[in-house]
mmCIF file of C-alpha atoms in Angstrom:
data_model
loop_
_atom_site.group_PDB
_atom_site.id
_atom_site.type_symbol
_atom_site.label_atom_id
_atom_site.label_comp_id
_atom_site.label_asym_id
_atom_site.label_seq_id
_atom_site.Cartn_x
_atom_site.Cartn_y
_atom_site.Cartn_z
ATOM 1 C CA MET A 1 0.580 30.062 10.266
ATOM 2 C CA LYS A 2 2.629 31.238 7.927
ATOM 3 C CA ILE A 3 3.000 28.143 4.571
ATOM 4 C CA CYS A 4 5.036 27.606 1.165
ATOM 5 C CA VAL A 5 3.692 25.016 -1.548
ATOM 6 C CA HIS A 6 6.542 23.974 -3.947
ATOM 7 C CA GLY A 7 4.576 23.627 -7.056
ATOM 8 C CA ALA A 8 2.648 25.585 -9.053
ATOM 9 C CA GLY A 9 0.164 22.959 -10.770
ATOM 10 C CA ALA A 10 -3.125 22.262 -10.324
ATOM 11 C CA TRP A 11 -2.501 20.693 -6.977
ATOM 12 C CA GLY A 12 -0.957 22.873 -4.922
ATOM 13 C CA THR A 13 -2.128 25.942 -6.346
ATOM 14 C CA ALA A 14 -5.248 23.991 -4.602
ATOM 15 C CA LEU A 15 -4.440 23.631 -1.408
ATOM 16 C CA ALA A 16 -3.159 27.005 -1.696
ATOM 17 C CA VAL A 17 -6.037 28.919 -2.470
ATOM 18 C CA ASN A 18 -7.525 26.567 0.133
ATOM 19 C CA ALA A 19 -4.543 27.840 2.548
ATOM 20 C CA ALA A 20 -4.786 31.394 1.808
ATOM 21 C CA THR A 21 -8.722 31.671 3.150
ATOM 22 C CA ARG A 22 -7.329 31.548 6.830
ATOM 23 C CA HIS A 23 -3.644 31.636 6.329
ATOM 24 C CA GLU A 24 -0.160 33.627 5.432
ATOM 25 C CA VAL A 25 0.531 31.081 1.741
ATOM 26 C CA THR A 26 3.573 31.289 -0.700
ATOM 27 C CA LEU A 27 2.734 29.734 -4.119
ATOM 28 C CA TRP A 28 6.290 29.413 -5.246
ATOM 29 C CA ALA A 29 7.001 28.000 -9.036
ATOM 30 C CA ARG A 30 9.685 26.235 -10.975
ATOM 31 C CA ASP A 31 8.993 28.350 -14.146
ATOM 32 C CA ALA A 32 9.765 32.465 -13.172
ATOM 33 C CA ALA A 33 7.171 33.313 -16.485
ATOM 34 C CA GLN A 34 4.210 30.791 -15.082
ATOM 35 C CA ALA A 35 4.703 32.407 -11.306
ATOM 36 C CA ASP A 36 4.843 35.711 -13.645
ATOM 37 C CA ALA A 37 1.757 35.478 -15.479
ATOM 38 C CA ILE A 38 -0.751 33.143 -12.524
ATOM 39 C CA SER A 39 0.690 36.407 -10.006
ATOM 40 C CA LYS A 40 -0.298 39.294 -12.926
ATOM 41 C CA ALA A 41 -4.078 37.113 -13.590
ATOM 42 C CA ARG A 42 -4.569 35.824 -9.931
ATOM 43 C CA GLU A 43 -5.763 32.923 -12.199
ATOM 44 C CA ASN A 44 -3.972 29.798 -12.463
ATOM 45 C CA THR A 45 -4.761 29.879 -16.474
ATOM 46 C CA ARG A 46 -3.260 26.127 -17.602
ATOM 47 C CA TYR A 47 -4.220 24.119 -14.547
ATOM 48 C CA LEU A 48 -7.007 25.355 -13.119
ATOM 49 C CA PRO A 49 -8.868 28.555 -14.972
ATOM 50 C CA GLY A 50 -11.739 30.373 -14.301
ATOM 51 C CA LEU A 51 -10.997 30.207 -10.723
ATOM 52 C CA ALA A 52 -9.183 33.571 -9.300
ATOM 53 C CA LEU A 53 -6.906 33.087 -6.752
ATOM 54 C CA PRO A 54 -7.332 35.066 -3.083
ATOM 55 C CA PRO A 55 -5.447 38.199 -2.703
ATOM 56 C CA ALA A 56 -4.199 36.763 0.920
ATOM 57 C CA LEU A 57 -2.004 34.345 -1.493
ATOM 58 C CA THR A 58 1.468 35.264 -2.899
ATOM 59 C CA VAL A 59 2.937 34.039 -6.260
ATOM 60 C CA ARG A 60 6.683 34.283 -6.596
ATOM 61 C CA ALA A 61 9.661 31.895 -8.082
ATOM 62 C CA GLY A 62 13.492 32.415 -8.221
ATOM 63 C CA ASP A 63 15.662 31.596 -4.994
ATOM 64 C CA LEU A 64 13.626 28.992 -3.101
ATOM 65 C CA ARG A 65 15.015 29.121 -0.663
ATOM 66 C CA GLN A 66 14.554 33.093 0.033
ATOM 67 C CA ALA A 67 10.704 31.916 -0.713
ATOM 68 C CA GLN A 68 9.634 29.821 1.873
ATOM 69 C CA ALA A 69 11.986 31.821 5.015
ATOM 70 C CA GLY A 70 10.109 31.949 7.708
ATOM 71 C CA ALA A 71 7.449 29.355 6.673
ATOM 72 C CA GLU A 72 5.884 27.122 9.308
ATOM 73 C CA LEU A 73 4.880 23.687 6.685
ATOM 74 C CA VAL A 74 7.055 23.624 3.317
ATOM 75 C CA ILE A 75 4.347 21.517 1.169
ATOM 76 C CA VAL A 76 5.996 20.080 -1.748
ATOM 77 C CA ALA A 77 3.691 19.491 -4.949
ATOM 78 C CA THR A 78 5.451 18.358 -7.436
ATOM 79 C CA PRO A 79 4.745 15.253 -9.515
ATOM 80 C CA MET A 80 6.962 12.257 -8.205
ATOM 81 C CA ALA A 81 9.958 11.878 -10.442
ATOM 82 C CA ALA A 82 10.583 15.894 -8.904
ATOM 83 C CA LEU A 83 10.617 14.430 -5.175
ATOM 84 C CA ARG A 84 14.145 13.908 -4.922
ATOM 85 C CA GLN A 85 15.651 16.720 -6.219
ATOM 86 C CA GLN A 86 12.948 18.950 -4.091
ATOM 87 C CA LEU A 87 13.915 17.022 -0.795
ATOM 88 C CA THR A 88 17.388 17.154 -1.395
ATOM 89 C CA ALA A 89 17.113 21.504 -1.724
ATOM 90 C CA LEU A 90 15.162 21.360 2.162
ATOM 91 C CA ARG A 91 17.971 19.134 3.510
ATOM 92 C CA GLY A 92 18.152 21.418 7.174
ATOM 93 C CA THR A 93 14.627 23.172 6.745
ATOM 94 C CA THR A 94 13.453 22.464 10.668
ATOM 95 C CA ALA A 95 10.031 22.930 9.473
ATOM 96 C CA PRO A 96 7.251 20.375 8.798
ATOM 97 C CA VAL A 97 7.579 19.531 5.281
ATOM 98 C CA ALA A 98 4.657 16.907 3.571
ATOM 99 C CA TRP A 99 4.492 16.064 0.163
ATOM 100 C CA LEU A 100 1.293 15.865 -2.632
ATOM 101 C CA CYS A 101 2.328 13.512 -4.360
ATOM 102 C CA LYS A 102 1.334 9.683 -5.315
ATOM 103 C CA GLY A 103 3.649 7.277 -7.217
ATOM 104 C CA VAL A 104 6.554 5.298 -6.472
ATOM 105 C CA GLU A 105 10.040 6.393 -8.153
ATOM 106 C CA PRO A 106 11.754 4.859 -11.101
ATOM 107 C CA ALA A 107 15.549 3.624 -10.831
ATOM 108 C CA ILE A 108 17.558 6.203 -10.986
ATOM 109 C CA ASP A 109 20.529 5.033 -13.729
ATOM 110 C CA ASN A 110 19.913 1.345 -13.475
ATOM 111 C CA SER A 111 21.085 2.219 -9.547
ATOM 112 C CA PRO A 112 18.699 -1.075 -7.294
ATOM 113 C CA ALA A 113 19.393 1.332 -4.598
ATOM 114 C CA THR A 114 16.407 3.738 -6.291
ATOM 115 C CA PHE A 115 14.038 1.269 -7.757
ATOM 116 C CA GLY A 116 10.058 1.251 -6.934
ATOM 117 C CA LEU A 117 10.276 3.530 -3.490
ATOM 118 C CA LEU A 118 7.128 5.410 -2.191
ATOM 119 C CA ALA A 119 8.291 8.604 -1.355
ATOM 120 C CA HIS A 120 8.871 8.288 2.477
ATOM 121 C CA GLU A 121 11.175 6.076 1.547
ATOM 122 C CA ILE A 122 12.721 7.975 -0.617
ATOM 123 C CA TRP A 123 12.812 10.838 2.545
ATOM 124 C CA ALA A 124 14.670 8.527 4.260
ATOM 125 C CA GLN A 125 17.880 7.840 1.859
ATOM 126 C CA VAL A 126 18.017 12.016 0.930
ATOM 127 C CA ALA A 127 16.726 13.475 4.198
ATOM 128 C CA PRO A 128 15.575 11.357 6.892
ATOM 129 C CA GLU A 129 16.542 14.477 9.076
ATOM 130 C CA LEU A 130 13.119 15.983 8.029
ATOM 131 C CA LEU A 131 10.354 15.998 9.286
ATOM 132 C CA ALA A 132 8.132 14.708 7.407
ATOM 133 C CA GLY A 133 5.190 13.381 6.110
ATOM 134 C CA VAL A 134 2.668 13.361 3.947
ATOM 135 C CA LEU A 135 -1.435 14.777 2.835
ATOM 136 C CA SER A 136 -2.922 11.700 0.560
ATOM 137 C CA GLY A 137 -6.598 10.840 0.140
ATOM 138 C CA PRO A 138 -9.676 11.262 -1.768
ATOM 139 C CA SER A 139 -9.146 14.729 -3.565
ATOM 140 C CA PHE A 140 -9.721 16.302 -7.381
ATOM 141 C CA ALA A 141 -7.939 19.017 -7.333
ATOM 142 C CA GLN A 142 -10.573 21.185 -9.104
ATOM 143 C CA GLU A 143 -13.273 20.330 -6.144
ATOM 144 C CA VAL A 144 -10.630 21.137 -2.987
ATOM 145 C CA ALA A 145 -9.725 24.976 -4.584
ATOM 146 C CA GLU A 146 -14.067 25.211 -5.446
ATOM 147 C CA GLY A 147 -14.458 24.460 -1.537
ATOM 148 C CA ARG A 148 -16.217 21.393 -1.939
ATOM 149 C CA PRO A 149 -16.515 18.656 1.613
ATOM 150 C CA THR A 150 -13.216 16.911 1.029
ATOM 151 C CA ALA A 151 -11.796 14.938 3.262
ATOM 152 C CA LEU A 152 -7.435 14.070 3.546
ATOM 153 C CA VAL A 153 -5.162 12.145 5.742
ATOM 154 C CA ALA A 154 -2.206 13.490 7.193
ATOM 155 C CA ALA A 155 0.462 10.412 8.285
ATOM 156 C CA SER A 156 3.614 10.602 9.199
ATOM 157 C CA PRO A 157 5.759 9.526 12.201
ATOM 158 C CA HIS A 158 6.037 12.469 13.491
ATOM 159 C CA ALA A 159 2.841 13.849 15.755
ATOM 160 C CA ALA A 160 4.412 17.182 14.732
ATOM 161 C CA VAL A 161 3.868 16.801 11.252
ATOM 162 C CA ARG A 162 0.531 15.386 11.532
ATOM 163 C CA GLU A 163 -0.523 18.651 13.651
ATOM 164 C CA ALA A 164 0.630 20.750 11.527
ATOM 165 C CA LEU A 165 -1.306 19.561 8.335
ATOM 166 C CA VAL A 166 -4.114 19.343 10.340
ATOM 167 C CA GLU A 167 -3.382 22.798 12.011
ATOM 168 C CA ALA A 168 -3.279 24.089 8.301
ATOM 169 C CA PHE A 169 -5.622 22.010 5.892
ATOM 170 C CA HIS A 170 -8.655 21.478 8.545
ATOM 171 C CA GLY A 171 -11.693 23.810 8.053
ATOM 172 C CA PRO A 172 -14.975 23.615 7.284
ATOM 173 C CA ALA A 173 -15.073 21.753 3.546
ATOM 174 C CA LEU A 174 -11.482 20.327 4.032
ATOM 175 C CA ARG A 175 -11.174 17.960 7.453
ATOM 176 C CA VAL A 176 -8.244 16.267 7.651
ATOM 177 C CA TYR A 177 -7.772 13.225 9.566
ATOM 178 C CA ALA A 178 -4.182 11.980 10.947
ATOM 179 C CA ASN A 179 -2.714 8.413 10.276
ATOM 180 C CA ASP A 180 0.918 7.921 10.893
ATOM 181 C CA ASP A 181 1.466 4.401 8.638
ATOM 182 C CA ILE A 182 2.782 5.730 6.298
ATOM 183 C CA VAL A 183 3.744 3.231 4.375
ATOM 184 C CA GLY A 184 -0.703 1.988 4.076
ATOM 185 C CA VAL A 185 -1.374 5.592 2.948
ATOM 186 C CA GLU A 186 1.434 5.901 0.461
ATOM 187 C CA VAL A 187 0.741 2.191 -0.981
ATOM 188 C CA GLY A 188 -3.049 3.283 -1.412
ATOM 189 C CA GLY A 189 -2.486 6.363 -2.679
ATOM 190 C CA ALA A 190 0.113 4.601 -5.898
ATOM 191 C CA VAL A 191 -1.360 1.452 -6.209
ATOM 192 C CA LYS A 192 -5.115 2.840 -6.928
ATOM 193 C CA ASN A 193 -3.669 4.818 -10.128
ATOM 194 C CA VAL A 194 -2.867 1.896 -11.158
ATOM 195 C CA LEU A 195 -5.898 0.085 -10.894
ATOM 196 C CA ALA A 196 -8.013 3.604 -11.944
ATOM 197 C CA ILE A 197 -6.773 2.265 -15.730
ATOM 198 C CA ALA A 198 -7.577 -1.609 -15.299
ATOM 199 C CA THR A 199 -11.439 0.443 -14.185
ATOM 200 C CA GLY A 200 -11.672 2.405 -16.834
ATOM 201 C CA LEU A 201 -10.828 0.189 -19.130
ATOM 202 C CA CYS A 202 -13.290 -2.262 -18.498
ATOM 203 C CA ASP A 203 -16.198 1.041 -18.691
ATOM 204 C CA GLY A 204 -14.414 1.796 -22.024
ATOM 205 C CA LEU A 205 -15.441 -1.688 -23.149
ATOM 206 C CA ALA A 206 -18.945 -1.127 -21.426
ATOM 207 C CA LEU A 207 -18.980 -4.357 -20.093
ATOM 208 C CA GLY A 208 -20.889 -3.115 -17.100
ATOM 209 C CA LEU A 209 -21.417 -2.031 -13.296
ATOM 210 C CA ASN A 210 -20.945 -5.574 -11.652
ATOM 211 C CA ALA A 211 -17.873 -5.528 -13.766
ATOM 212 C CA ARG A 212 -16.989 -1.958 -12.439
ATOM 213 C CA ALA A 213 -17.711 -3.496 -8.413
ATOM 214 C CA ALA A 214 -15.760 -6.585 -8.791
ATOM 215 C CA LEU A 215 -12.964 -5.023 -10.142
ATOM 216 C CA ILE A 216 -12.392 -2.172 -7.716
ATOM 217 C CA THR A 217 -12.890 -4.887 -4.472
ATOM 218 C CA ARG A 218 -10.174 -7.217 -6.288
ATOM 219 C CA GLY A 219 -8.208 -5.135 -7.188
ATOM 220 C CA LEU A 220 -8.839 -3.782 -2.955
ATOM 221 C CA ALA A 221 -7.626 -6.806 -1.737
ATOM 222 C CA GLU A 222 -4.034 -6.646 -4.170
ATOM 223 C CA MET A 223 -3.168 -2.766 -2.880
ATOM 224 C CA THR A 224 -3.791 -4.749 0.911
ATOM 225 C CA ARG A 225 -1.460 -7.485 -0.512
ATOM 226 C CA PHE A 226 1.532 -5.297 -1.096
ATOM 227 C CA GLY A 227 0.842 -2.888 1.496
ATOM 228 C CA LEU A 228 1.279 -5.638 4.444
ATOM 229 C CA ALA A 229 4.101 -6.953 2.564
ATOM 230 C CA LEU A 230 5.886 -3.571 3.066
ATOM 231 C CA GLY A 231 4.630 -3.758 6.346
ATOM 232 C CA ALA A 232 1.286 -1.220 6.202
ATOM 233 C CA ARG A 233 -1.756 -1.896 8.575
ATOM 234 C CA ALA A 234 -4.289 -3.483 6.895
ATOM 235 C CA GLU A 235 -6.809 -1.629 8.240
ATOM 236 C CA THR A 236 -5.444 1.946 6.334
ATOM 237 C CA PHE A 237 -6.272 0.036 3.756
ATOM 238 C CA MET A 238 -9.909 0.357 4.457
ATOM 239 C CA GLY A 239 -9.938 4.095 4.882
ATOM 240 C CA LEU A 240 -9.177 6.938 3.103
ATOM 241 C CA SER A 241 -5.816 6.216 1.419
ATOM 242 C CA GLY A 242 -7.339 3.186 0.641
ATOM 243 C CA LEU A 243 -10.467 2.154 -0.572
ATOM 244 C CA GLY A 244 -11.760 5.946 -0.566
ATOM 245 C CA ASP A 245 -8.834 6.950 -3.283
ATOM 246 C CA LEU A 246 -8.952 3.903 -5.060
ATOM 247 C CA VAL A 247 -13.272 4.462 -5.786
ATOM 248 C CA LEU A 248 -12.755 7.852 -6.332
ATOM 249 C CA THR A 249 -9.794 7.342 -8.891
ATOM 250 C CA ALA A 250 -11.507 4.529 -10.266
ATOM 251 C CA THR A 251 -14.999 5.888 -10.641
ATOM 252 C CA GLY A 252 -13.998 10.214 -11.265
ATOM 253 C CA ASP A 253 -15.069 11.825 -14.360
ATOM 254 C CA LEU A 254 -11.764 14.265 -13.490
ATOM 255 C CA SER A 255 -9.630 11.410 -12.391
ATOM 256 C CA ARG A 256 -6.201 11.426 -15.647
ATOM 257 C CA ASN A 257 -5.529 7.904 -14.332
ATOM 258 C CA ARG A 258 -9.312 6.594 -15.812
ATOM 259 C CA LYS A 259 -9.328 8.128 -18.922
ATOM 260 C CA VAL A 260 -6.151 6.836 -19.920
ATOM 261 C CA GLY A 261 -8.085 3.158 -19.900
ATOM 262 C CA LEU A 262 -10.997 4.467 -21.111
ATOM 263 C CA LEU A 263 -8.524 6.007 -24.539
ATOM 264 C CA LEU A 264 -7.148 2.656 -24.228
ATOM 265 C CA ALA A 265 -10.862 0.538 -24.739
ATOM 266 C CA GLN A 266 -11.615 3.165 -27.592
ATOM 267 C CA GLY A 267 -8.162 2.345 -29.799
ATOM 268 C CA HIS A 268 -6.096 4.854 -28.939
ATOM 269 C CA THR A 269 -2.598 4.287 -28.767
ATOM 270 C CA LEU A 270 -1.073 4.922 -25.074
ATOM 271 C CA GLU A 271 0.768 8.011 -26.498
ATOM 272 C CA GLN A 272 -2.598 9.355 -28.319
ATOM 273 C CA ALA A 273 -4.044 8.875 -24.670
ATOM 274 C CA VAL A 274 -1.602 9.749 -22.286
ATOM 275 C CA ALA A 275 -0.703 13.659 -24.843
ATOM 276 C CA SER A 276 -4.810 14.549 -23.930
ATOM 277 C CA LEU A 277 -4.823 14.537 -20.494
ATOM 278 C CA GLY A 278 -2.227 17.962 -20.266
ATOM 279 C CA HIS A 279 -1.061 16.250 -16.705
ATOM 280 C CA VAL A 280 0.477 13.591 -15.111
ATOM 281 C CA ALA A 281 -1.415 10.239 -15.204
ATOM 282 C CA GLU A 282 0.989 8.327 -12.451
ATOM 283 C CA GLY A 283 -0.897 5.634 -13.136
ATOM 284 C CA VAL A 284 1.097 4.618 -16.363
ATOM 285 C CA TYR A 285 4.914 5.777 -15.171
ATOM 286 C CA CYS A 286 4.596 3.439 -11.920
ATOM 287 C CA ALA A 287 2.469 0.300 -12.881
ATOM 288 C CA ARG A 288 5.789 -1.237 -14.012
ATOM 289 C CA THR A 289 7.710 -0.926 -11.361
ATOM 290 C CA VAL A 290 4.385 -1.483 -8.616
ATOM 291 C CA VAL A 291 4.401 -5.036 -10.332
ATOM 292 C CA GLN A 292 8.238 -5.628 -10.291
ATOM 293 C CA ARG A 293 8.136 -4.346 -6.740
ATOM 294 C CA ALA A 294 5.656 -6.941 -6.232
ATOM 295 C CA ARG A 295 7.399 -10.085 -8.009
ATOM 296 C CA GLY A 296 9.949 -8.819 -5.703
ATOM 297 C CA LEU A 297 7.681 -9.427 -3.088
ATOM 298 C CA GLY A 298 6.442 -12.220 -3.792
ATOM 299 C CA VAL A 299 3.022 -11.231 -4.214
ATOM 300 C CA GLU A 300 0.766 -11.508 -6.488
ATOM 301 C CA MET A 301 -1.229 -8.553 -8.510
ATOM 302 C CA PRO A 302 -3.213 -9.765 -11.683
ATOM 303 C CA ILE A 303 -5.185 -6.790 -12.208
ATOM 304 C CA ALA A 304 -2.244 -4.499 -11.956
ATOM 305 C CA GLU A 305 -0.335 -7.190 -14.068
ATOM 306 C CA GLY A 306 -2.950 -6.678 -17.257
ATOM 307 C CA VAL A 307 -2.176 -3.047 -16.983
ATOM 308 C CA VAL A 308 1.308 -3.736 -17.742
ATOM 309 C CA ALA A 309 0.497 -5.998 -20.423
ATOM 310 C CA LEU A 310 -1.942 -3.545 -22.057
ATOM 311 C CA LEU A 311 0.598 -0.377 -21.881
ATOM 312 C CA ASP A 312 3.224 -2.496 -22.911
ATOM 313 C CA GLY A 313 0.948 -3.337 -25.470
ATOM 314 C CA ARG A 314 1.310 -7.250 -24.997
ATOM 315 C CA LEU A 315 -2.565 -7.307 -24.621
ATOM 316 C CA SER A 316 -5.050 -5.772 -26.798
ATOM 317 C CA PRO A 317 -7.803 -4.217 -24.132
ATOM 318 C CA GLN A 318 -10.301 -7.700 -24.541
ATOM 319 C CA GLU A 319 -7.027 -10.188 -24.076
ATOM 320 C CA ALA A 320 -6.703 -7.882 -21.199
ATOM 321 C CA VAL A 321 -10.120 -8.571 -19.885
ATOM 322 C CA ALA A 322 -9.939 -11.648 -20.731
ATOM 323 C CA SER A 323 -6.604 -12.542 -19.127
ATOM 324 C CA LEU A 324 -7.789 -11.163 -15.758
ATOM 325 C CA THR A 325 -12.075 -13.318 -16.494
ATOM 326 C CA GLY A 326 -10.432 -16.450 -17.426
ATOM 327 C CA ARG A 327 -8.262 -16.913 -13.926
ATOM 328 C CA ASP A 328 -8.701 -20.260 -11.729
ATOM 329 C CA PRO A 329 -11.541 -20.328 -9.819
ATOM 330 C CA VAL A 330 -9.320 -19.445 -5.738
ATOM 331 C CA PRO A 331 -11.199 -18.310 -2.624
ATOM 332 C CA GLU A 332 -12.131 -14.770 -1.833
ATOM 333 C CA SER A 333 -9.671 -14.615 1.018
ATOM 334 C CA VAL A 334 -7.036 -16.052 2.686
ATOM 335 C CA HIS A 335 -5.927 -16.342 6.327
ATOM 336 C CA ALA A 336 -3.379 -14.353 7.255
ATOM 337 C CA PRO A 337 -0.581 -14.778 9.460
ATOM 338 C CA ALA A 338 -1.103 -13.813 13.544
ATOM 339 C CA ASP A 339 0.316 -10.483 13.189
ATOM 340 C CA SER A 340 -1.552 -9.771 10.011
ATOM 341 C CA ARG A 341 1.056 -8.813 8.113
ATOM 342 C CA GLY A 342 2.960 -10.129 5.357
ATOM 343 C CA SER A 343 0.652 -12.646 3.881
ATOM 344 C CA THR A 344 0.917 -12.682 0.327
ATOM 345 C CA GLN A 345 -1.440 -15.590 -1.526
ATOM 346 C CA GLN A 346 -2.843 -15.457 -4.456
ATOM 347 C CA ASP A 347 -6.637 -14.819 -3.916
#
């Protein structure tokens, strides 16, 4: 295949490196100087230092339309904040398009029409004619670039997009599973980042493995409630983009969102924690939006609420944990409606 990857960050570079062993791949960078440096060094020293780029991988900047000319698959590997602009620029593209970003979009100019949108909702607003979807699941860019075993999920309502993603990336070390529940896959990718901050906080306060397990499990319940209210299927949250991505991001040492929680527990300010990362931690930027949207849907998300209070400085790390452990006892589960959608009760 001929593939164009928009965005030369860690994840975009990692997938481009992986695919270039079997396909003709162009990695497009917005910054011409960055593209030139990567091309000359044959290494992305900023995001994936020490990893040599395969000879078949071309790095370009400049005119995006020219860079993706003839592409059979276009991958958008930018942060969520840039997705709207990228999809707008891709209007009229006939090749399948897939994004890698996870999170929700903050309101643009305080407009309710853009508040807390997931990626597929941005797509529906700006370029609904595109054949598009998402590639998500438990994956650290460094390990994918190194060829370590990984499993991802390709989600789209369009079979052509799912099939293109499987053809492009499925191989001996990287398995890609198709799923048509794009809502559930994107909710998992967004909410797990918020929950990873909470788990990092739990570990940073040395609360123990029992507490970590409880937090991950109850976090999965929150994620599922939120997703069902948006029309997702419950089984999606037991798969790669739900439980799988949550476990990885909440426990993996390469997780930026988990590191934020660890640093806050150690007494660092939010500004200090974010500045130390060198990368975007999407959970910091989408936590408030997820909580506000959940409130609008009547969905209770106490762990996410605690994370927001912590990030806003309204609670200390110890107080944030106490706010969760001090909640009144409730049954572990509640019966969902007959169609298994829309349960918003506290559990």
